Amino acid sequence: MHRTLILTLSALSLLLTACSDQSDSEPLVRNSASEPAGSLTEAGKMPEQNIPAEQSLSAHSRALFEWFDTLGVPNLDGRKYLRIYLGTYRSTWDVKEKPHYDYAFLLDSTENQVFTLGMSVAIYSRKRDLWLWEEPYRFEEFDLSTDVIERLQELRALSRQEDYHQLKADRTDDPVALFILARGCYGNGFEQQAKDLISYLAELPDLRTGEPVGLVGIKNILSEDMAASDLATTLHAFSEPEVSRESLRQRFLEIATRYPQSTSAIQARESAAILTRMIKEDEAHDQVTNKPLAQMTPREQVAELIYQLRDQNVEDKNGIRVGPWGGGTYSFNQVLYQGSPATQLVNIGDVALEQLIDAVDDDSFTRYASSHRVVRVGECCQAIIDRIQPTGRIFDVAGNPQRAKAAMKAWYLGN
């Protein structure tokens, strides 16, 4: 038995020695900075149980980066990080001029193409706008790791209520920008900074509960912000006549597909459905033999001009100008440009009223838009009616279209 005890102790000693040797050996995870540009590190592909927790991002964080990479964004692995000088500016609360910067990852040094923290691909031309005094752009490679450390120090020092403009050097607290920085850190071997950024995002308060969103909630806040940004860009693109309705429809479908749980996805799906209908109507309209307006009956003229309101675009001096609005009520300036469908309908006068009233609930998009919404054909019809007979009477078309139309016909037509 004594011999057995000695053998047992010897075996334990050998086992402890082996474990000690293994812990002192090189870690299993390689730093991604040593990997070729454009490739992910092997650490990002290893099973979770083989990755020491203190040396690698969590599986959830890596899954967030993998999801981000499916959104049609450039690969940020091995990309240089830039700070771009954009001139100077003077804030309303500070009389001193300050340097204005943008931060981005370099995609193509030949064309100065970058991926910004606003999640867009941009090209910084050497030609400058006058408002920046035609100073040349100045690019400088910036230390990504140091920048992130300083950003987080500033963010944590500021209270939640303080305005992001208090951050130095044009830095932002926008969650999407911080996540892009985290993805850039991960792709350049700065995993600690990537983890710190993810941890900060997880601490952000949920707008509904006020509680931290946690790791699981990060994707939700990112999806909301990204979808809202894409939606605003798509809505504004309506004002560009060269952007086809089919292209706009595809953009809406992409938003709904990429961010299906976001609130913007609801509007995107509804907008795509309207555009689908409009495209079919365009095809049917094109198949009809078009006569010049002069050869049409008055009723045909009004119908054609109401149809053409879908191409009203104030940017082209070819439509009704929409003034400031608030609270969901739209006011129209008294500016109509000669030759536009709206102007011609106003010139036709009372003869057009009945058909205009029938179209006040037409939700077809026009080509006048902001980043918040697109003016509808029905809204244009209401404004035109008020120009023909400027009574200032407001009818609740959205609440009950048929009742509103009946009331409008009684008011304007006496029937």
Short mmCIF file of C-alpha atoms in Angstrom, two decimals:
data_model
loop_
_atom_site.label_atom_id
_atom_site.label_comp_id
_atom_site.label_asym_id
_atom_site.label_seq_id
_atom_site.Cartn_x
_atom_site.Cartn_y
_atom_site.Cartn_z
CA MET A 1 0.00 0.00 0.00
CA HIS A 2 2.91 2.35 0.78
CA ARG A 3 4.31 1.69 -2.74
CA THR A 4 0.90 2.44 -4.23
CA LEU A 5 0.77 5.76 -2.39
CA ILE A 6 4.22 6.74 -3.71
CA LEU A 7 3.22 5.92 -7.27
CA THR A 8 0.02 7.89 -6.90
CA LEU A 9 1.88 10.96 -5.61
CA SER A 10 4.38 10.69 -8.47
CA ALA A 11 1.59 10.59 -11.02
CA LEU A 12 -0.01 13.67 -9.48
CA SER A 13 3.32 15.47 -9.57
CA LEU A 14 3.76 14.70 -13.26
CA LEU A 15 0.22 15.82 -14.00
CA LEU A 16 0.72 19.15 -12.19
CA THR A 17 3.99 19.70 -14.05
CA ALA A 18 2.27 19.08 -17.39
CA CYS A 19 -0.51 21.52 -16.53
CA SER A 20 2.04 24.15 -15.50
CA ASP A 21 3.93 23.72 -18.77
CA GLN A 22 0.72 24.09 -20.77
CA SER A 23 -0.31 27.32 -18.99
CA ASP A 24 3.08 28.86 -19.70
CA SER A 25 2.93 28.01 -23.41
CA GLU A 26 1.86 30.47 -26.12
CA PRO A 27 -1.88 31.25 -26.19
CA LEU A 28 -4.10 29.60 -28.76
CA VAL A 29 -5.38 32.94 -30.06
CA ARG A 30 -3.31 34.92 -32.54
CA ASN A 31 -3.44 38.67 -32.76
CA SER A 32 -5.30 39.70 -35.93
CA ALA A 33 -2.71 42.39 -36.61
CA SER A 34 -0.40 39.62 -37.82
CA GLU A 35 -2.98 38.26 -40.25
CA PRO A 36 -3.10 39.28 -43.93
CA ALA A 37 -5.33 42.30 -44.66
CA GLY A 38 -8.85 41.36 -45.61
CA SER A 39 -8.97 38.11 -43.61
CA LEU A 40 -10.50 37.32 -40.25
CA THR A 41 -8.34 35.92 -37.48
CA GLU A 42 -8.51 32.23 -36.69
CA ALA A 43 -9.65 33.22 -33.20
CA GLY A 44 -12.90 34.40 -34.66
CA LYS A 45 -13.53 30.95 -36.09
CA MET A 46 -12.47 28.76 -33.16
CA PRO A 47 -15.02 26.98 -30.98
CA GLU A 48 -15.86 29.04 -27.90
CA GLN A 49 -14.44 26.45 -25.48
CA ASN A 50 -10.95 26.76 -27.03
CA ILE A 51 -10.71 30.54 -26.63
CA PRO A 52 -9.51 31.93 -23.30
CA ALA A 53 -12.13 34.45 -22.12
CA GLU A 54 -9.55 37.04 -21.19
CA GLN A 55 -8.01 37.00 -24.65
CA SER A 56 -10.98 37.00 -26.99
CA LEU A 57 -14.34 38.60 -27.62
CA SER A 58 -17.42 36.71 -26.56
CA ALA A 59 -19.26 34.59 -29.08
CA HIS A 60 -22.12 37.10 -28.93
CA SER A 61 -19.84 40.02 -29.85
CA ARG A 62 -18.33 38.09 -32.76
CA ALA A 63 -21.83 37.23 -33.92
CA LEU A 64 -22.66 40.96 -33.91
CA PHE A 65 -19.66 41.66 -36.14
CA GLU A 66 -20.64 38.81 -38.48
CA TRP A 67 -24.18 40.24 -38.71
CA PHE A 68 -22.78 43.70 -39.46
CA ASP A 69 -20.65 42.28 -42.27
CA THR A 70 -23.83 40.95 -43.97
CA LEU A 71 -25.25 44.47 -44.35
CA GLY A 72 -23.32 45.29 -47.51
CA VAL A 73 -20.62 47.27 -45.69
CA PRO A 74 -16.92 47.15 -46.66
CA ASN A 75 -14.61 44.70 -44.91
CA LEU A 76 -12.76 46.68 -42.23
CA ASP A 77 -10.06 44.09 -41.55
CA GLY A 78 -6.62 45.67 -41.79
CA ARG A 79 -7.96 49.08 -42.87
CA LYS A 80 -6.03 52.22 -41.97
CA TYR A 81 -7.84 54.59 -39.63
CA LEU A 82 -7.88 58.25 -40.68
CA ARG A 83 -8.67 61.60 -39.21
CA ILE A 84 -9.63 64.01 -42.00
CA TYR A 85 -9.35 67.76 -41.52
CA LEU A 86 -12.39 69.55 -42.95
CA GLY A 87 -11.56 73.14 -42.12
CA THR A 88 -12.72 75.08 -39.09
CA TYR A 89 -16.06 75.97 -37.55
CA ARG A 90 -17.40 78.22 -34.83
CA SER A 91 -20.11 76.97 -32.49
CA THR A 92 -22.89 79.17 -31.17
CA TRP A 93 -21.59 78.88 -27.63
CA ASP A 94 -17.91 79.47 -28.39
CA VAL A 95 -16.50 82.44 -30.28
CA LYS A 96 -13.26 80.66 -31.09
CA GLU A 97 -12.90 78.77 -34.34
CA LYS A 98 -12.23 75.07 -33.94
CA PRO A 99 -10.87 72.47 -36.34
CA HIS A 100 -13.51 70.28 -37.93
CA TYR A 101 -12.70 66.58 -38.41
CA ASP A 102 -14.20 63.44 -39.84
CA TYR A 103 -13.06 59.94 -38.92
CA ALA A 104 -13.03 57.05 -41.35
CA PHE A 105 -11.40 53.82 -42.50
CA LEU A 106 -9.44 54.07 -45.74
CA LEU A 107 -10.78 51.92 -48.58
CA ASP A 108 -8.92 53.27 -51.61
CA SER A 109 -5.99 55.65 -51.24
CA THR A 110 -5.97 56.45 -54.98
CA GLU A 111 -9.46 57.93 -54.97
CA ASN A 112 -9.48 58.96 -51.28
CA GLN A 113 -12.42 56.62 -50.76
CA VAL A 114 -13.30 55.95 -47.15
CA PHE A 115 -15.93 54.27 -44.98
CA THR A 116 -17.18 56.81 -42.47
CA LEU A 117 -18.47 56.33 -38.95
CA GLY A 118 -21.82 57.41 -40.39
CA MET A 119 -21.90 54.05 -42.20
CA SER A 120 -21.44 55.47 -45.68
CA VAL A 121 -18.80 55.24 -48.39
CA ALA A 122 -17.47 58.68 -49.30
CA ILE A 123 -14.83 60.19 -51.54
CA TYR A 124 -13.07 63.27 -50.24
CA SER A 125 -12.19 65.32 -53.29
CA ARG A 126 -9.47 67.93 -53.19
CA LYS A 127 -12.03 70.39 -54.53
CA ARG A 128 -13.60 72.19 -51.60
CA ASP A 129 -16.91 73.92 -51.05
CA LEU A 130 -16.81 77.67 -50.44
CA TRP A 131 -18.17 77.33 -46.93
CA LEU A 132 -14.95 75.58 -45.97
CA TRP A 133 -12.86 78.39 -47.45
CA GLU A 134 -11.44 76.05 -50.07
CA GLU A 135 -8.85 74.67 -47.71
CA PRO A 136 -7.40 71.37 -48.94
CA TYR A 137 -8.40 68.18 -47.17
CA ARG A 138 -5.68 66.93 -44.90
CA PHE A 139 -5.54 63.22 -44.26
CA GLU A 140 -3.57 61.75 -41.42
CA GLU A 141 -3.34 58.17 -40.30
CA PHE A 142 -4.62 58.13 -36.74
CA ASP A 143 -3.98 55.75 -33.85
CA LEU A 144 -7.24 53.79 -33.65
CA SER A 145 -6.50 52.24 -30.27
CA THR A 146 -5.64 55.57 -28.63
CA ASP A 147 -8.63 57.29 -30.21
CA VAL A 148 -11.02 54.67 -28.83
CA ILE A 149 -9.49 54.82 -25.36
CA GLU A 150 -9.84 58.61 -25.31
CA ARG A 151 -13.38 58.48 -26.64
CA LEU A 152 -14.49 56.05 -23.96
CA GLN A 153 -12.83 58.11 -21.24
CA GLU A 154 -14.72 61.18 -22.42
CA LEU A 155 -18.02 59.34 -22.77
CA ARG A 156 -17.81 57.83 -19.32
CA ALA A 157 -16.86 61.18 -17.83
CA LEU A 158 -19.92 62.90 -19.27
CA SER A 159 -23.30 62.40 -17.68
CA ARG A 160 -26.06 60.77 -19.76
CA GLN A 161 -27.89 64.11 -19.96
CA GLU A 162 -25.03 66.13 -21.35
CA ASP A 163 -24.95 67.00 -25.02
CA TYR A 164 -22.63 65.05 -27.30
CA HIS A 165 -21.22 68.32 -28.68
CA GLN A 166 -19.16 68.54 -25.52
CA LEU A 167 -17.02 65.70 -26.80
CA LYS A 168 -13.71 66.92 -28.15
CA ALA A 169 -12.44 66.91 -31.74
CA ASP A 170 -15.81 66.19 -33.38
CA ARG A 171 -16.21 62.86 -31.62
CA THR A 172 -19.68 61.42 -31.24
CA ASP A 173 -21.63 59.19 -28.88
CA ASP A 174 -23.72 57.74 -31.71
CA PRO A 175 -24.09 53.96 -31.08
CA VAL A 176 -23.61 53.06 -34.76
CA ALA A 177 -20.38 55.07 -34.96
CA LEU A 178 -19.07 53.40 -31.79
CA PHE A 179 -19.97 49.97 -33.14
CA ILE A 180 -18.17 50.68 -36.42
CA LEU A 181 -15.13 51.62 -34.35
CA ALA A 182 -15.49 48.34 -32.45
CA ARG A 183 -15.62 46.40 -35.73
CA GLY A 184 -12.56 48.29 -36.95
CA CYS A 185 -10.71 47.49 -33.73
CA TYR A 186 -11.60 43.82 -34.05
CA GLY A 187 -10.34 43.76 -37.64
CA ASN A 188 -7.07 45.43 -36.70
CA GLY A 189 -6.13 43.34 -33.67
CA PHE A 190 -7.30 45.72 -30.93
CA GLU A 191 -9.63 43.24 -29.27
CA GLN A 192 -9.48 44.88 -25.84
CA GLN A 193 -10.72 48.17 -27.30
CA ALA A 194 -13.40 46.29 -29.23
CA LYS A 195 -14.55 44.62 -25.99
CA ASP A 196 -14.56 47.94 -24.14
CA LEU A 197 -16.73 49.55 -26.83
CA ILE A 198 -19.17 46.62 -26.80
CA SER A 199 -19.33 46.85 -22.99
CA TYR A 200 -20.12 50.57 -23.24
CA LEU A 201 -22.89 49.91 -25.77
CA ALA A 202 -24.35 47.25 -23.49
CA GLU A 203 -24.61 49.86 -20.72
CA LEU A 204 -26.75 52.23 -22.80
CA PRO A 205 -30.26 52.65 -21.39
CA ASP A 206 -33.27 51.14 -23.09
CA LEU A 207 -35.54 54.03 -24.14
CA ARG A 208 -38.62 52.21 -22.87
CA THR A 209 -37.43 50.82 -19.56
CA GLY A 210 -34.40 52.97 -18.73
CA GLU A 211 -32.48 49.80 -17.91
CA PRO A 212 -29.18 48.87 -19.65
CA VAL A 213 -29.85 47.12 -22.96
CA GLY A 214 -27.21 44.46 -22.26
CA LEU A 215 -25.36 42.46 -24.88
CA VAL A 216 -28.58 41.03 -26.26
CA GLY A 217 -30.08 44.50 -26.76
CA ILE A 218 -27.17 45.98 -28.72
CA LYS A 219 -28.39 44.57 -32.02
CA ASN A 220 -31.81 46.10 -31.45
CA ILE A 221 -30.53 49.63 -30.88
CA LEU A 222 -28.14 49.33 -33.82
CA SER A 223 -30.90 48.02 -36.08
CA GLU A 224 -33.20 50.88 -35.11
CA ASP A 225 -30.55 53.51 -35.80
CA MET A 226 -29.26 51.93 -39.00
CA ALA A 227 -32.76 51.37 -40.38
CA ALA A 228 -33.80 54.93 -39.52
CA SER A 229 -30.72 56.30 -41.28
CA ASP A 230 -31.29 54.17 -44.39
CA LEU A 231 -34.95 55.14 -44.40
CA ALA A 232 -34.14 58.85 -44.21
CA THR A 233 -31.67 58.53 -47.09
CA THR A 234 -34.21 56.65 -49.20
CA LEU A 235 -36.98 59.15 -48.52
CA HIS A 236 -34.74 62.03 -49.52
CA ALA A 237 -33.82 60.19 -52.75
CA PHE A 238 -37.39 60.73 -53.99
CA SER A 239 -36.37 64.30 -54.79
CA GLU A 240 -33.82 63.00 -57.32
CA PRO A 241 -35.68 62.32 -60.59
CA GLU A 242 -32.86 60.12 -61.88
CA VAL A 243 -33.54 57.60 -59.10
CA SER A 244 -36.20 55.32 -60.52
CA ARG A 245 -39.22 54.15 -58.58
CA GLU A 246 -37.99 50.58 -58.94
CA SER A 247 -34.68 51.54 -57.37
CA LEU A 248 -36.51 53.22 -54.49
CA ARG A 249 -38.71 50.14 -54.06
CA GLN A 250 -35.63 47.91 -53.83
CA ARG A 251 -34.11 50.18 -51.18
CA PHE A 252 -37.22 49.89 -49.05
CA LEU A 253 -37.23 46.12 -49.44
CA GLU A 254 -33.59 45.97 -48.35
CA ILE A 255 -34.39 47.95 -45.20
CA ALA A 256 -37.26 45.60 -44.38
CA THR A 257 -35.05 42.56 -45.02
CA ARG A 258 -31.95 43.75 -43.15
CA TYR A 259 -33.78 45.16 -40.13
CA PRO A 260 -37.05 43.18 -39.98
CA GLN A 261 -37.73 43.92 -36.29
CA SER A 262 -37.10 47.68 -36.50
CA THR A 263 -39.90 50.22 -36.45
CA SER A 264 -38.62 51.61 -39.76
CA ALA A 265 -39.23 48.23 -41.39
CA ILE A 266 -43.00 48.80 -41.10
CA GLN A 267 -42.82 52.06 -43.06
CA ALA A 268 -40.37 50.49 -45.52
CA ARG A 269 -42.74 47.61 -46.30
CA GLU A 270 -45.70 49.96 -46.69
CA SER A 271 -43.71 52.27 -48.97
CA ALA A 272 -42.51 49.35 -51.09
CA ALA A 273 -46.12 48.22 -51.54
CA ILE A 274 -47.17 51.70 -52.70
CA LEU A 275 -44.29 51.84 -55.17
CA THR A 276 -45.16 48.38 -56.49
CA ARG A 277 -48.65 49.66 -57.27
CA MET A 278 -47.31 52.88 -58.82
CA ILE A 279 -44.91 50.99 -61.07
CA LYS A 280 -47.77 48.86 -62.38
CA GLU A 281 -49.81 52.02 -62.96
CA ASP A 282 -46.88 53.58 -64.83
CA GLU A 283 -46.66 50.54 -67.09
CA ALA A 284 -50.39 50.64 -67.80
CA HIS A 285 -50.29 54.39 -68.42
CA ASP A 286 -47.42 54.06 -70.88
CA GLN A 287 -49.36 51.51 -72.91
CA VAL A 288 -52.22 53.96 -73.47
CA THR A 289 -51.91 56.20 -76.52
CA ASN A 290 -51.00 59.58 -75.12
CA LYS A 291 -52.56 62.56 -76.80
CA PRO A 292 -51.25 66.09 -76.32
CA LEU A 293 -53.11 67.90 -73.56
CA ALA A 294 -54.48 70.35 -76.10
CA GLN A 295 -56.31 67.48 -77.85
CA MET A 296 -57.86 66.13 -74.65
CA THR A 297 -61.25 66.98 -73.22
CA PRO A 298 -61.17 69.10 -70.05
CA ARG A 299 -61.90 66.03 -67.94
CA GLU A 300 -59.12 64.05 -69.62
CA GLN A 301 -56.73 66.95 -69.08
CA VAL A 302 -57.46 67.07 -65.34
CA ALA A 303 -57.07 63.30 -64.99
CA GLU A 304 -53.72 63.38 -66.82
CA LEU A 305 -52.39 66.30 -64.79
CA ILE A 306 -53.40 64.67 -61.50
CA TYR A 307 -51.54 61.56 -62.64
CA GLN A 308 -48.47 63.68 -63.42
CA LEU A 309 -48.40 65.03 -59.86
CA ARG A 310 -46.43 61.92 -58.95
CA ASP A 311 -43.49 63.56 -60.72
CA GLN A 312 -43.83 66.97 -59.04
CA ASN A 313 -40.38 68.05 -57.88
CA VAL A 314 -39.78 71.48 -56.42
CA GLU A 315 -36.02 71.04 -56.80
CA ASP A 316 -36.56 71.15 -60.57
CA LYS A 317 -38.72 74.28 -60.33
CA ASN A 318 -41.40 71.99 -61.63
CA GLY A 319 -43.93 71.73 -58.86
CA ILE A 320 -45.64 72.97 -55.81
CA ARG A 321 -43.30 74.18 -53.09
CA VAL A 322 -44.02 72.79 -49.65
CA GLY A 323 -43.29 75.07 -46.75
CA PRO A 324 -42.40 74.33 -43.12
CA TRP A 325 -44.64 71.91 -41.29
CA GLY A 326 -45.13 70.61 -37.80
CA GLY A 327 -47.45 68.39 -35.83
CA GLY A 328 -48.46 66.49 -38.95
CA THR A 329 -50.15 69.51 -40.56
CA TYR A 330 -48.65 70.66 -43.85
CA SER A 331 -48.66 74.25 -45.05
CA PHE A 332 -47.97 75.10 -48.68
CA ASN A 333 -46.25 78.31 -49.74
CA GLN A 334 -47.90 80.36 -52.42
CA VAL A 335 -45.29 79.42 -55.00
CA LEU A 336 -46.20 77.52 -58.15
CA TYR A 337 -43.99 77.34 -61.19
CA GLN A 338 -45.36 77.90 -64.67
CA GLY A 339 -45.87 74.75 -66.69
CA SER A 340 -45.95 72.25 -63.82
CA PRO A 341 -48.95 69.92 -63.47
CA ALA A 342 -49.95 71.73 -60.25
CA THR A 343 -49.83 75.13 -61.94
CA GLN A 344 -51.88 73.90 -64.89
CA LEU A 345 -54.52 72.46 -62.56
CA VAL A 346 -54.74 75.77 -60.73
CA ASN A 347 -55.13 77.55 -64.06
CA ILE A 348 -57.94 75.20 -65.09
CA GLY A 349 -59.78 76.38 -61.99
CA ASP A 350 -63.20 75.30 -60.77
CA VAL A 351 -63.62 72.77 -63.58
CA ALA A 352 -60.90 70.65 -61.94
CA LEU A 353 -62.35 70.75 -58.41
CA GLU A 354 -64.49 67.60 -58.50
CA GLN A 355 -61.68 65.36 -59.79
CA LEU A 356 -59.19 66.95 -57.40
CA ILE A 357 -61.52 66.23 -54.49
CA ASP A 358 -61.83 62.60 -55.60
CA ALA A 359 -58.02 62.33 -55.45
CA VAL A 360 -57.37 63.93 -52.03
CA ASP A 361 -56.78 60.49 -50.49
CA ASP A 362 -54.34 59.36 -53.21
CA ASP A 363 -51.30 58.11 -51.27
CA SER A 364 -49.05 57.94 -54.35
CA PHE A 365 -45.64 59.52 -53.78
CA THR A 366 -44.62 62.75 -55.48
CA ARG A 367 -41.00 63.72 -56.10
CA TYR A 368 -40.95 66.29 -53.34
CA ALA A 369 -39.33 64.85 -50.23
CA SER A 370 -37.24 65.50 -47.18
CA SER A 371 -35.39 63.02 -44.99
CA HIS A 372 -38.58 62.69 -42.93
CA ARG A 373 -41.31 61.98 -45.48
CA VAL A 374 -42.48 62.28 -49.05
CA VAL A 375 -45.39 64.54 -50.01
CA ARG A 376 -48.28 62.53 -51.47
CA VAL A 377 -50.40 63.26 -54.53
CA GLY A 378 -53.47 63.69 -52.32
CA GLU A 379 -51.71 66.41 -50.34
CA CYS A 380 -50.88 68.24 -53.54
CA CYS A 381 -54.52 68.01 -54.59
CA GLN A 382 -55.62 69.56 -51.31
CA ALA A 383 -53.16 72.42 -51.76
CA ILE A 384 -54.30 73.00 -55.35
CA ILE A 385 -57.94 73.08 -54.25
CA ASP A 386 -57.07 75.72 -51.68
CA ARG A 387 -55.32 77.75 -54.39
CA ILE A 388 -58.36 77.58 -56.66
CA GLN A 389 -60.72 78.54 -53.81
CA PRO A 390 -58.60 79.85 -50.92
CA THR A 391 -61.13 79.41 -48.12
CA GLY A 392 -58.65 78.06 -45.58
CA ARG A 393 -61.09 75.27 -44.66
CA ILE A 394 -59.37 72.11 -43.39
CA PHE A 395 -60.92 68.67 -43.91
CA ASP A 396 -59.90 65.51 -42.06
CA VAL A 397 -59.04 63.40 -45.08
CA ALA A 398 -56.87 60.93 -43.16
CA GLY A 399 -59.52 60.21 -40.53
CA ASN A 400 -62.40 59.41 -42.89
CA PRO A 401 -61.65 60.00 -46.59
CA GLN A 402 -65.15 59.36 -47.91
CA ARG A 403 -66.80 61.64 -45.36
CA ALA A 404 -64.17 64.30 -46.05
CA LYS A 405 -64.77 64.08 -49.79
CA ALA A 406 -68.54 64.44 -49.32
CA ALA A 407 -68.00 67.47 -47.09
CA MET A 408 -65.58 69.01 -49.59
CA LYS A 409 -67.98 68.57 -52.50
CA ALA A 410 -70.76 70.18 -50.46
CA TRP A 411 -68.49 73.06 -49.51
CA TYR A 412 -66.85 73.71 -52.89
CA LEU A 413 -69.41 72.40 -55.37
CA GLY A 414 -72.68 72.80 -53.46
CA ASN A 415 -73.66 69.16 -53.88
#
